Amino acid sequence: MSTPHETVEELVRARLATVLGGRRGVAESAAPIALFTLCWITTHSLKFSLTASVGVAVALLLVRVVQRSNVQFVINALFGIGIATVFAARSGEARDVFLPGILINGGYAVVFIGSILIGWPIVGFMIGSLVGDPTGWHEDRPLVKLCSQLTWILALPCVLRVVVQYPLWATDHVALLGTAKLALGWPLQLASFAVMAWLLGRNRTPADAETREVLGTETT
């Protein structure tokens, strides 16, 4: 028997905790690119920095495999640093390690904001996919409104990263770019999650039986 949640915010908070993978998932996703940035700033060695970042991603993956736990977030991190390595290796320029991130954040910003403008915010799909009904949440207008607010919170850090990092990439200010990457990476993401937690912690929108059913938390 599952414990019923009394508000929409409680329901969404529970689902987002699963999506984000908890503190460990956040740390694993951030570790490789954060290590690359720190290594490059201190050594200015592209080869060493790439080797270190790929190495830590592989090590984290092996730990997950040995523990027989979910490898999703480590795989995502390994894929990300792998793409960055390809970009940098092709050009031989350290700044190109950060180019995939700039492009990805730009793409995310377009998708997030576009989904809000057409009335189908991305966070709703994230929640719906966990319960096997990707679109059922859209029938609940208070839930759509809440998901739109949460999607804006996810979109704004992406916009800020592009606005700050692209000019630094274009002018080849690698040290400043690396610093910006650290400052606007997971610290900013965690700040956005904190804002989401604050919003969800307000617990103002009553959850009826239909909403509980949509989010798969109805008592059985």
Short mmCIF file of C-alpha atoms in Angstrom, two decimals:
data_model
loop_
_atom_site.label_atom_id
_atom_site.label_comp_id
_atom_site.label_asym_id
_atom_site.label_seq_id
_atom_site.Cartn_x
_atom_site.Cartn_y
_atom_site.Cartn_z
CA MET A 1 0.00 0.00 0.00
CA SER A 2 1.42 3.37 -0.97
CA THR A 3 0.96 6.45 1.19
CA PRO A 4 -1.35 8.97 -0.50
CA HIS A 5 -0.05 12.52 -0.94
CA GLU A 6 -2.40 15.37 -0.12
CA THR A 7 -1.10 18.01 -2.53
CA VAL A 8 0.09 18.21 -6.13
CA GLU A 9 3.42 19.59 -4.89
CA GLU A 10 4.04 16.54 -2.70
CA LEU A 11 3.30 14.23 -5.60
CA VAL A 12 5.62 16.05 -7.99
CA ARG A 13 8.38 16.34 -5.37
CA ALA A 14 8.32 12.57 -4.90
CA ARG A 15 8.53 11.94 -8.65
CA LEU A 16 11.34 14.46 -9.24
CA ALA A 17 13.44 12.86 -6.51
CA THR A 18 13.37 9.68 -8.58
CA VAL A 19 14.20 11.47 -11.84
CA LEU A 20 17.21 13.33 -10.42
CA GLY A 21 18.76 10.26 -8.80
CA GLY A 22 19.37 11.85 -5.42
CA ARG A 23 22.63 13.35 -4.20
CA ARG A 24 24.75 10.54 -5.58
CA GLY A 25 23.31 10.87 -9.07
CA VAL A 26 23.92 14.62 -9.04
CA ALA A 27 27.53 14.18 -7.88
CA GLU A 28 28.27 11.47 -10.46
CA SER A 29 26.88 13.57 -13.29
CA ALA A 30 29.01 16.56 -12.32
CA ALA A 31 32.32 14.90 -11.38
CA PRO A 32 34.03 14.33 -14.78
CA ILE A 33 33.58 17.77 -16.31
CA ALA A 34 34.28 19.46 -12.96
CA LEU A 35 37.55 17.51 -12.68
CA PHE A 36 38.53 18.42 -16.23
CA THR A 37 37.98 22.10 -15.51
CA LEU A 38 40.01 22.01 -12.32
CA CYS A 39 42.84 20.03 -13.93
CA TRP A 40 43.06 22.33 -16.93
CA ILE A 41 43.05 25.50 -14.83
CA THR A 42 45.89 24.14 -12.67
CA THR A 43 48.02 22.34 -15.33
CA HIS A 44 46.97 23.75 -18.74
CA SER A 45 47.50 20.23 -20.07
CA LEU A 46 44.66 19.18 -22.37
CA LYS A 47 45.76 15.54 -22.49
CA PHE A 48 46.12 15.21 -18.72
CA SER A 49 42.81 16.93 -18.05
CA LEU A 50 40.92 14.75 -20.52
CA THR A 51 42.55 11.59 -19.18
CA ALA A 52 41.69 12.48 -15.60
CA SER A 53 38.04 13.29 -16.39
CA VAL A 54 37.47 10.16 -18.46
CA GLY A 55 39.27 8.11 -15.81
CA VAL A 56 37.03 9.28 -12.98
CA ALA A 57 33.92 8.58 -15.08
CA VAL A 58 35.11 5.02 -15.76
CA ALA A 59 35.96 4.53 -12.08
CA LEU A 60 32.49 5.69 -11.02
CA LEU A 61 30.94 3.33 -13.55
CA LEU A 62 32.95 0.37 -12.22
CA VAL A 63 31.84 1.15 -8.68
CA ARG A 64 28.22 1.14 -9.80
CA VAL A 65 28.69 -2.14 -11.67
CA VAL A 66 30.34 -3.81 -8.67
CA GLN A 67 27.51 -2.59 -6.44
CA ARG A 68 24.96 -3.71 -9.02
CA SER A 69 23.20 -0.35 -8.79
CA ASN A 70 21.74 2.00 -11.39
CA VAL A 71 24.44 3.20 -13.82
CA GLN A 72 22.25 5.77 -15.61
CA PHE A 73 23.87 8.93 -14.25
CA VAL A 74 27.44 7.65 -14.66
CA ILE A 75 26.70 6.64 -18.25
CA ASN A 76 25.32 10.12 -18.91
CA ALA A 77 28.48 11.69 -17.48
CA LEU A 78 30.75 9.34 -19.43
CA PHE A 79 28.89 10.11 -22.64
CA GLY A 80 29.17 13.86 -21.97
CA ILE A 81 32.91 13.85 -21.34
CA GLY A 82 33.38 11.50 -24.30
CA ILE A 83 31.72 13.99 -26.65
CA ALA A 84 33.79 16.82 -25.15
CA THR A 85 36.96 14.79 -25.71
CA VAL A 86 36.10 14.26 -29.38
CA PHE A 87 35.52 18.00 -29.91
CA ALA A 88 38.78 18.95 -28.20
CA ALA A 89 40.83 16.22 -29.88
CA ARG A 90 39.66 17.26 -33.36
CA SER A 91 40.56 20.92 -32.88
CA GLY A 92 43.41 20.61 -30.39
CA GLU A 93 41.93 23.53 -28.47
CA ALA A 94 40.98 23.29 -24.81
CA ARG A 95 38.07 25.70 -25.27
CA ASP A 96 36.25 23.14 -27.44
CA VAL A 97 35.78 20.85 -24.45
CA PHE A 98 33.10 23.32 -23.41
CA LEU A 99 31.47 23.75 -26.82
CA PRO A 100 29.19 20.69 -26.57
CA GLY A 101 27.88 21.96 -23.25
CA ILE A 102 27.11 25.37 -24.72
CA LEU A 103 25.29 23.79 -27.66
CA ILE A 104 23.41 21.36 -25.42
CA ASN A 105 22.31 24.10 -23.04
CA GLY A 106 21.12 26.18 -25.96
CA GLY A 107 19.13 23.24 -27.25
CA TYR A 108 17.64 22.53 -23.83
CA ALA A 109 16.63 26.17 -23.43
CA VAL A 110 14.80 26.12 -26.76
CA VAL A 111 13.02 22.85 -25.94
CA PHE A 112 12.09 23.83 -22.37
CA ILE A 113 10.75 27.26 -23.27
CA GLY A 114 9.04 25.98 -26.41
CA SER A 115 7.26 23.27 -24.41
CA ILE A 116 5.93 25.89 -22.00
CA LEU A 117 4.72 28.17 -24.80
CA ILE A 118 2.73 25.37 -26.44
CA GLY A 119 1.22 24.28 -23.11
CA TRP A 120 3.04 20.95 -22.73
CA PRO A 121 5.86 21.65 -20.24
CA ILE A 122 8.69 19.13 -20.24
CA VAL A 123 8.50 18.42 -16.50
CA GLY A 124 5.05 16.96 -17.03
CA PHE A 125 6.47 14.38 -19.44
CA MET A 126 9.27 13.59 -16.98
CA ILE A 127 6.71 12.82 -14.32
CA GLY A 128 4.26 11.03 -16.60
CA SER A 129 6.92 8.75 -18.08
CA LEU A 130 7.65 7.34 -14.62
CA VAL A 131 4.10 6.07 -14.23
CA GLY A 132 3.64 4.79 -17.78
CA ASP A 133 1.24 7.55 -18.85
CA PRO A 134 3.25 10.33 -20.53
CA THR A 135 0.26 12.56 -21.31
CA GLY A 136 -2.36 11.87 -18.63
CA TRP A 137 -1.08 14.73 -16.43
CA HIS A 138 -2.15 17.25 -19.09
CA GLU A 139 -5.80 16.76 -18.16
CA ASP A 140 -5.17 18.35 -14.75
CA ARG A 141 -4.85 22.14 -15.20
CA PRO A 142 -3.30 22.90 -11.77
CA LEU A 143 -0.72 20.22 -12.47
CA VAL A 144 0.04 21.72 -15.90
CA LYS A 145 0.54 25.13 -14.28
CA LEU A 146 2.90 23.69 -11.68
CA CYS A 147 4.87 21.79 -14.32
CA SER A 148 5.21 24.98 -16.36
CA GLN A 149 6.68 26.79 -13.36
CA LEU A 150 9.11 23.94 -12.74
CA THR A 151 10.12 23.87 -16.40
CA TRP A 152 10.91 27.60 -16.30
CA ILE A 153 13.19 26.92 -13.34
CA LEU A 154 15.03 24.30 -15.42
CA ALA A 155 15.22 26.55 -18.49
CA LEU A 156 16.68 29.68 -16.90
CA PRO A 157 20.06 28.14 -15.90
CA CYS A 158 20.47 26.88 -19.48
CA VAL A 159 19.86 30.36 -20.86
CA LEU A 160 22.28 31.90 -18.37
CA ARG A 161 25.05 29.41 -19.25
CA VAL A 162 24.80 30.20 -22.95
CA VAL A 163 24.69 33.97 -22.39
CA VAL A 164 27.79 33.86 -20.18
CA GLN A 165 29.86 31.06 -21.74
CA TYR A 166 29.43 31.62 -25.46
CA PRO A 167 31.20 35.02 -25.52
CA LEU A 168 34.06 33.50 -23.49
CA TRP A 169 34.32 30.58 -25.93
CA ALA A 170 34.21 32.89 -28.94
CA THR A 171 37.04 35.05 -27.56
CA ASP A 172 39.11 32.03 -26.42
CA HIS A 173 39.20 32.96 -22.73
CA VAL A 174 39.67 29.37 -21.58
CA ALA A 175 40.50 30.07 -17.93
CA LEU A 176 37.44 32.28 -17.53
CA LEU A 177 35.40 29.73 -19.46
CA GLY A 178 36.50 26.97 -17.11
CA THR A 179 35.69 29.09 -14.09
CA ALA A 180 32.28 29.94 -15.52
CA LYS A 181 31.68 26.27 -16.24
CA LEU A 182 32.25 25.43 -12.59
CA ALA A 183 30.25 28.35 -11.24
CA LEU A 184 27.34 27.88 -13.64
CA GLY A 185 27.37 24.09 -13.60
CA TRP A 186 26.09 22.06 -10.70
CA PRO A 187 26.15 24.93 -8.18
CA LEU A 188 23.63 26.73 -10.38
CA GLN A 189 21.74 23.52 -11.04
CA LEU A 190 21.53 22.75 -7.34
CA ALA A 191 20.33 26.30 -6.75
CA SER A 192 17.57 25.73 -9.29
CA PHE A 193 16.67 22.46 -7.56
CA ALA A 194 16.51 24.38 -4.27
CA VAL A 195 14.07 26.83 -5.87
CA MET A 196 12.06 23.86 -7.13
CA ALA A 197 12.09 22.34 -3.65
CA TRP A 198 10.91 25.66 -2.18
CA LEU A 199 8.10 25.85 -4.72
CA LEU A 200 7.09 22.26 -4.10
CA GLY A 201 7.45 22.72 -0.35
CA ARG A 202 4.69 25.32 -0.32
CA ASN A 203 2.15 22.48 -0.71
CA ARG A 204 -0.75 24.68 -1.70
CA THR A 205 -2.53 22.78 -4.48
CA PRO A 206 -4.90 20.04 -3.21
CA ALA A 207 -4.47 16.73 -4.99
CA ASP A 208 -7.68 14.96 -5.80
CA ALA A 209 -8.07 11.27 -6.59
CA GLU A 210 -7.67 11.88 -10.33
CA THR A 211 -4.33 13.63 -9.85
CA ARG A 212 -3.09 10.86 -7.58
CA GLU A 213 -4.08 8.35 -10.23
CA VAL A 214 -2.27 10.34 -12.97
CA LEU A 215 0.94 10.35 -10.93
CA GLY A 216 0.61 6.74 -9.87
CA THR A 217 0.41 7.39 -6.11
CA GLU A 218 -3.20 6.48 -5.37
CA THR A 219 -3.61 4.22 -2.36
CA THR A 220 -4.32 0.61 -3.29
#
